[in-house]
Amino acid sequence: FQKCLAKNPYYVPALDEMASLENRRADYKAAYDYSRTALSIDAYDPDANYQFGVANAGLGHDADTKAAFSIAALNIGWRSAAYTALGKEYMREKKYDRVLANAKESLDYDRFNFDALRLEVCADRLTGDTSAAITALKKIEKLDPLSHFVRFENYLMGKGTAGEFTGMIRSALGYE
């Protein structure tokens, strides 16, 4: 990608991929720069908007984060991930109604999105809607019967003990 950008510094797909790589390295400033350059060429590029959202979230720029993820959600390929990312932003702000709305939107496009299901469980629990939280937990448990998340959320809701949660955490080596 760097060789490509050396030949053409405004080739949007290479800028998108470099932004993605920098986000994975947690170099949010570099990802911000790559994605911002891509957006200067095509403001509605979904890949660039998603990477711009991730970079801005890492940099703590809340308004830009939400705007970028909202634009990325217009693209079917990014829709579920973008709505999940928006839900995470609203979770930080404790706007649980918005968390639930975005989690549901995400699940409309990917019913197996574990992050969206987890957001739904947490928001339901935090708003006191334990029956909805339990319903969402059952979806996760059906897909992943060994989920530590399910046991921990059950513990947080008083449906299990700490021993039931920690008792299932095992590793390949006994001393670990």
PDB file of C-alpha atoms in Angstrom:
ATOM      1  CA  PHE A   1       0.000   0.000   0.000  1.00  0.00           C
ATOM      2  CA  GLN A   2       2.888   2.335   0.725  1.00  0.00           C
ATOM      3  CA  LYS A   3       4.397   1.649  -2.702  1.00  0.00           C
ATOM      4  CA  CYS A   4       1.023   2.324  -4.262  1.00  0.00           C
ATOM      5  CA  LEU A   5       0.687   5.600  -2.366  1.00  0.00           C
ATOM      6  CA  ALA A   6       4.211   6.561  -3.401  1.00  0.00           C
ATOM      7  CA  LYS A   7       3.037   6.376  -7.019  1.00  0.00           C
ATOM      8  CA  ASN A   8      -0.373   7.935  -6.370  1.00  0.00           C
ATOM      9  CA  PRO A   9      -0.844   9.537  -2.931  1.00  0.00           C
ATOM     10  CA  TYR A  10      -4.576   9.992  -3.578  1.00  0.00           C
ATOM     11  CA  TYR A  11      -5.539   6.424  -4.438  1.00  0.00           C
ATOM     12  CA  VAL A  12      -8.528   5.973  -2.110  1.00  0.00           C
ATOM     13  CA  PRO A  13      -8.494   2.159  -1.704  1.00  0.00           C
ATOM     14  CA  ALA A  14      -4.846   2.244  -0.588  1.00  0.00           C
ATOM     15  CA  LEU A  15      -5.579   5.139   1.788  1.00  0.00           C
ATOM     16  CA  ASP A  16      -8.477   3.135   3.242  1.00  0.00           C
ATOM     17  CA  GLU A  17      -6.303   0.092   3.791  1.00  0.00           C
ATOM     18  CA  MET A  18      -3.507   2.115   5.372  1.00  0.00           C
ATOM     19  CA  ALA A  19      -6.052   3.726   7.721  1.00  0.00           C
ATOM     20  CA  SER A  20      -7.300   0.254   8.645  1.00  0.00           C
ATOM     21  CA  LEU A  21      -3.784  -0.987   9.335  1.00  0.00           C
ATOM     22  CA  GLU A  22      -2.976   2.061  11.463  1.00  0.00           C
ATOM     23  CA  ASN A  23      -6.196   1.624  13.449  1.00  0.00           C
ATOM     24  CA  ARG A  24      -5.242  -1.987  14.123  1.00  0.00           C
ATOM     25  CA  ARG A  25      -1.883  -0.774  15.394  1.00  0.00           C
ATOM     26  CA  ALA A  26      -3.734   1.798  17.533  1.00  0.00           C
ATOM     27  CA  ASP A  27      -1.930   4.632  15.790  1.00  0.00           C
ATOM     28  CA  TYR A  28      -5.114   6.667  15.595  1.00  0.00           C
ATOM     29  CA  LYS A  29      -3.416   9.865  14.462  1.00  0.00           C
ATOM     30  CA  ALA A  30      -1.934   8.151  11.404  1.00  0.00           C
ATOM     31  CA  ALA A  31      -5.262   6.420  10.673  1.00  0.00           C
ATOM     32  CA  TYR A  32      -6.999   9.775  11.023  1.00  0.00           C
ATOM     33  CA  ASP A  33      -4.621  11.320   8.485  1.00  0.00           C
ATOM     34  CA  TYR A  34      -5.011   8.515   5.926  1.00  0.00           C
ATOM     35  CA  SER A  35      -8.787   8.380   6.210  1.00  0.00           C
ATOM     36  CA  ARG A  36      -9.102  12.179   6.167  1.00  0.00           C
ATOM     37  CA  THR A  37      -7.135  12.294   2.918  1.00  0.00           C
ATOM     38  CA  ALA A  38      -9.434   9.652   1.431  1.00  0.00           C
ATOM     39  CA  LEU A  39     -12.482  11.610   2.579  1.00  0.00           C
ATOM     40  CA  SER A  40     -11.115  14.778   0.959  1.00  0.00           C
ATOM     41  CA  ILE A  41     -11.424  12.904  -2.341  1.00  0.00           C
ATOM     42  CA  ASP A  42     -14.724  11.103  -1.660  1.00  0.00           C
ATOM     43  CA  ALA A  43     -16.648  12.304   1.386  1.00  0.00           C
ATOM     44  CA  TYR A  44     -19.040   9.358   1.221  1.00  0.00           C
ATOM     45  CA  ASP A  45     -16.515   6.540   0.837  1.00  0.00           C
ATOM     46  CA  PRO A  46     -17.829   3.986   3.368  1.00  0.00           C
ATOM     47  CA  ASP A  47     -14.447   2.395   4.104  1.00  0.00           C
ATOM     48  CA  ALA A  48     -12.831   5.760   4.770  1.00  0.00           C
ATOM     49  CA  ASN A  49     -15.751   6.868   6.930  1.00  0.00           C
ATOM     50  CA  TYR A  50     -15.616   3.709   9.027  1.00  0.00           C
ATOM     51  CA  GLN A  51     -11.857   4.018   9.535  1.00  0.00           C
ATOM     52  CA  PHE A  52     -12.265   7.739  10.246  1.00  0.00           C
ATOM     53  CA  GLY A  53     -14.835   6.820  12.897  1.00  0.00           C
ATOM     54  CA  VAL A  54     -12.506   4.300  14.525  1.00  0.00           C
ATOM     55  CA  ALA A  55      -9.624   6.785  14.493  1.00  0.00           C
ATOM     56  CA  ASN A  56     -11.755   9.567  15.953  1.00  0.00           C
ATOM     57  CA  ALA A  57     -13.068   7.245  18.664  1.00  0.00           C
ATOM     58  CA  GLY A  58      -9.472   6.469  19.570  1.00  0.00           C
ATOM     59  CA  LEU A  59      -8.655  10.168  19.641  1.00  0.00           C
ATOM     60  CA  GLY A  60     -11.737  11.043  21.698  1.00  0.00           C
ATOM     61  CA  HIS A  61     -13.481  13.149  19.041  1.00  0.00           C
ATOM     62  CA  ASP A  62     -17.068  12.135  19.790  1.00  0.00           C
ATOM     63  CA  ALA A  63     -18.962  14.233  17.237  1.00  0.00           C
ATOM     64  CA  ASP A  64     -16.712  13.252  14.326  1.00  0.00           C
ATOM     65  CA  THR A  65     -16.880   9.627  15.422  1.00  0.00           C
ATOM     66  CA  LYS A  66     -20.664   9.538  15.279  1.00  0.00           C
ATOM     67  CA  ALA A  67     -20.839  11.434  11.994  1.00  0.00           C
ATOM     68  CA  ALA A  68     -18.372   9.079  10.316  1.00  0.00           C
ATOM     69  CA  PHE A  69     -20.078   5.911  11.547  1.00  0.00           C
ATOM     70  CA  SER A  70     -23.464   7.301  10.493  1.00  0.00           C
ATOM     71  CA  ILE A  71     -22.194   7.800   6.949  1.00  0.00           C
ATOM     72  CA  ALA A  72     -20.526   4.366   6.917  1.00  0.00           C
ATOM     73  CA  ALA A  73     -23.859   2.829   7.964  1.00  0.00           C
ATOM     74  CA  LEU A  74     -25.349   3.958   4.654  1.00  0.00           C
ATOM     75  CA  ASN A  75     -23.331   1.200   2.977  1.00  0.00           C
ATOM     76  CA  ILE A  76     -24.687  -2.341   3.369  1.00  0.00           C
ATOM     77  CA  GLY A  77     -21.191  -3.751   3.789  1.00  0.00           C
ATOM     78  CA  TRP A  78     -20.451  -1.579   6.824  1.00  0.00           C
ATOM     79  CA  ARG A  79     -23.995  -1.204   8.168  1.00  0.00           C
ATOM     80  CA  SER A  80     -23.927  -3.754  10.982  1.00  0.00           C
ATOM     81  CA  ALA A  81     -20.425  -2.832  12.141  1.00  0.00           C
ATOM     82  CA  ALA A  82     -21.135   0.910  11.969  1.00  0.00           C
ATOM     83  CA  TYR A  83     -24.347   0.630  13.978  1.00  0.00           C
ATOM     84  CA  THR A  84     -22.514  -1.465  16.559  1.00  0.00           C
ATOM     85  CA  ALA A  85     -19.766   1.137  16.772  1.00  0.00           C
ATOM     86  CA  LEU A  86     -22.388   3.871  17.207  1.00  0.00           C
ATOM     87  CA  GLY A  87     -23.969   1.812  19.969  1.00  0.00           C
ATOM     88  CA  LYS A  88     -20.614   1.607  21.744  1.00  0.00           C
ATOM     89  CA  GLU A  89     -20.245   5.375  21.542  1.00  0.00           C
ATOM     90  CA  TYR A  90     -23.677   5.862  23.079  1.00  0.00           C
ATOM     91  CA  MET A  91     -22.850   3.305  25.769  1.00  0.00           C
ATOM     92  CA  ARG A  92     -19.914   5.471  26.836  1.00  0.00           C
ATOM     93  CA  GLU A  93     -22.347   8.385  27.104  1.00  0.00           C
ATOM     94  CA  LYS A  94     -24.878   6.246  29.025  1.00  0.00           C
ATOM     95  CA  LYS A  95     -27.578   6.939  26.436  1.00  0.00           C
ATOM     96  CA  TYR A  96     -29.066   3.469  26.688  1.00  0.00           C
ATOM     97  CA  ASP A  97     -32.072   4.127  24.464  1.00  0.00           C
ATOM     98  CA  ARG A  98     -29.682   5.033  21.644  1.00  0.00           C
ATOM     99  CA  VAL A  99     -27.535   1.976  22.445  1.00  0.00           C
ATOM    100  CA  LEU A 100     -30.553  -0.277  22.073  1.00  0.00           C
ATOM    101  CA  ALA A 101     -31.705   1.416  18.868  1.00  0.00           C
ATOM    102  CA  ASN A 102     -28.282   1.008  17.253  1.00  0.00           C
ATOM    103  CA  ALA A 103     -27.872  -2.565  18.487  1.00  0.00           C
ATOM    104  CA  LYS A 104     -31.244  -3.463  16.976  1.00  0.00           C
ATOM    105  CA  GLU A 105     -30.312  -1.784  13.682  1.00  0.00           C
ATOM    106  CA  SER A 106     -27.065  -3.728  13.657  1.00  0.00           C
ATOM    107  CA  LEU A 107     -28.854  -7.003  14.340  1.00  0.00           C
ATOM    108  CA  ASP A 108     -31.295  -6.320  11.495  1.00  0.00           C
ATOM    109  CA  TYR A 109     -28.336  -6.682   9.131  1.00  0.00           C
ATOM    110  CA  ASP A 110     -26.367  -9.356  11.000  1.00  0.00           C
ATOM    111  CA  ARG A 111     -28.325 -11.350  13.559  1.00  0.00           C
ATOM    112  CA  PHE A 112     -25.116 -13.103  14.656  1.00  0.00           C
ATOM    113  CA  ASN A 113     -23.273  -9.890  15.569  1.00  0.00           C
ATOM    114  CA  PHE A 114     -22.040 -10.794  19.060  1.00  0.00           C
ATOM    115  CA  ASP A 115     -20.943  -7.245  19.859  1.00  0.00           C
ATOM    116  CA  ALA A 116     -24.431  -5.908  19.098  1.00  0.00           C
ATOM    117  CA  LEU A 117     -26.018  -8.673  21.167  1.00  0.00           C
ATOM    118  CA  ARG A 118     -23.686  -7.859  24.058  1.00  0.00           C
ATOM    119  CA  LEU A 119     -24.554  -4.172  23.799  1.00  0.00           C
ATOM    120  CA  GLU A 120     -28.226  -5.080  23.908  1.00  0.00           C
ATOM    121  CA  VAL A 121     -27.739  -7.212  27.031  1.00  0.00           C
ATOM    122  CA  CYS A 122     -25.734  -4.536  28.850  1.00  0.00           C
ATOM    123  CA  ALA A 123     -28.131  -1.714  27.977  1.00  0.00           C
ATOM    124  CA  ASP A 124     -31.136  -3.795  29.002  1.00  0.00           C
ATOM    125  CA  ARG A 125     -29.493  -4.725  32.296  1.00  0.00           C
ATOM    126  CA  LEU A 126     -28.447  -1.140  33.005  1.00  0.00           C
ATOM    127  CA  THR A 127     -31.964   0.150  32.337  1.00  0.00           C
ATOM    128  CA  GLY A 128     -33.441  -2.511  34.598  1.00  0.00           C
ATOM    129  CA  ASP A 129     -35.130  -4.542  31.856  1.00  0.00           C
ATOM    130  CA  THR A 130     -33.838  -7.917  33.025  1.00  0.00           C
ATOM    131  CA  SER A 131     -36.367  -9.937  31.022  1.00  0.00           C
ATOM    132  CA  ALA A 132     -35.114  -8.377  27.770  1.00  0.00           C
ATOM    133  CA  ALA A 133     -31.511  -8.885  28.926  1.00  0.00           C
ATOM    134  CA  ILE A 134     -32.202 -12.560  29.647  1.00  0.00           C
ATOM    135  CA  THR A 135     -33.850 -12.989  26.237  1.00  0.00           C
ATOM    136  CA  ALA A 136     -30.777 -11.525  24.525  1.00  0.00           C
ATOM    137  CA  LEU A 137     -28.481 -13.653  26.711  1.00  0.00           C
ATOM    138  CA  LYS A 138     -30.338 -16.763  25.550  1.00  0.00           C
ATOM    139  CA  LYS A 139     -29.592 -15.802  21.930  1.00  0.00           C
ATOM    140  CA  ILE A 140     -25.893 -15.547  22.742  1.00  0.00           C
ATOM    141  CA  GLU A 141     -25.908 -18.775  24.738  1.00  0.00           C
ATOM    142  CA  LYS A 142     -27.599 -20.619  21.865  1.00  0.00           C
ATOM    143  CA  LEU A 143     -24.841 -19.455  19.498  1.00  0.00           C
ATOM    144  CA  ASP A 144     -21.994 -19.811  22.023  1.00  0.00           C
ATOM    145  CA  PRO A 145     -22.829 -22.196  24.892  1.00  0.00           C
ATOM    146  CA  LEU A 146     -19.397 -21.691  26.483  1.00  0.00           C
ATOM    147  CA  SER A 147     -19.684 -17.897  26.627  1.00  0.00           C
ATOM    148  CA  HIS A 148     -18.075 -16.358  29.688  1.00  0.00           C
ATOM    149  CA  PHE A 149     -20.056 -13.214  28.935  1.00  0.00           C
ATOM    150  CA  VAL A 150     -23.353 -15.033  29.480  1.00  0.00           C
ATOM    151  CA  ARG A 151     -22.271 -16.418  32.838  1.00  0.00           C
ATOM    152  CA  PHE A 152     -20.892 -13.043  33.947  1.00  0.00           C
ATOM    153  CA  GLU A 153     -24.065 -11.168  32.983  1.00  0.00           C
ATOM    154  CA  ASN A 154     -26.126 -13.796  34.790  1.00  0.00           C
ATOM    155  CA  TYR A 155     -23.930 -13.214  37.838  1.00  0.00           C
ATOM    156  CA  LEU A 156     -24.402  -9.435  37.566  1.00  0.00           C
ATOM    157  CA  MET A 157     -28.179  -9.908  37.420  1.00  0.00           C
ATOM    158  CA  GLY A 158     -28.153 -12.203  40.455  1.00  0.00           C
ATOM    159  CA  LYS A 159     -28.920 -15.319  38.407  1.00  0.00           C
ATOM    160  CA  GLY A 160     -25.649 -17.073  39.263  1.00  0.00           C
ATOM    161  CA  THR A 161     -22.803 -17.077  41.711  1.00  0.00           C
ATOM    162  CA  ALA A 162     -19.244 -15.871  41.322  1.00  0.00           C
ATOM    163  CA  GLY A 163     -18.126 -19.500  41.561  1.00  0.00           C
ATOM    164  CA  GLU A 164     -20.353 -20.496  38.653  1.00  0.00           C
ATOM    165  CA  PHE A 165     -18.737 -17.781  36.591  1.00  0.00           C
ATOM    166  CA  THR A 166     -15.103 -18.345  37.540  1.00  0.00           C
ATOM    167  CA  GLY A 167     -15.446 -22.125  37.723  1.00  0.00           C
ATOM    168  CA  MET A 168     -15.741 -22.395  33.960  1.00  0.00           C
ATOM    169  CA  ILE A 169     -12.715 -20.257  33.178  1.00  0.00           C
ATOM    170  CA  ARG A 170     -10.000 -22.705  32.265  1.00  0.00           C
ATOM    171  CA  SER A 171      -6.867 -22.732  30.221  1.00  0.00           C
ATOM    172  CA  ALA A 172      -4.835 -25.361  28.454  1.00  0.00           C
ATOM    173  CA  LEU A 173      -2.202 -25.348  31.184  1.00  0.00           C
ATOM    174  CA  GLY A 174      -3.377 -25.977  34.731  1.00  0.00           C
ATOM    175  CA  TYR A 175      -0.967 -23.547  36.363  1.00  0.00           C
ATOM    176  CA  GLU A 176      -2.417 -20.710  34.276  1.00  0.00           C
TER     177      GLU A 176
END
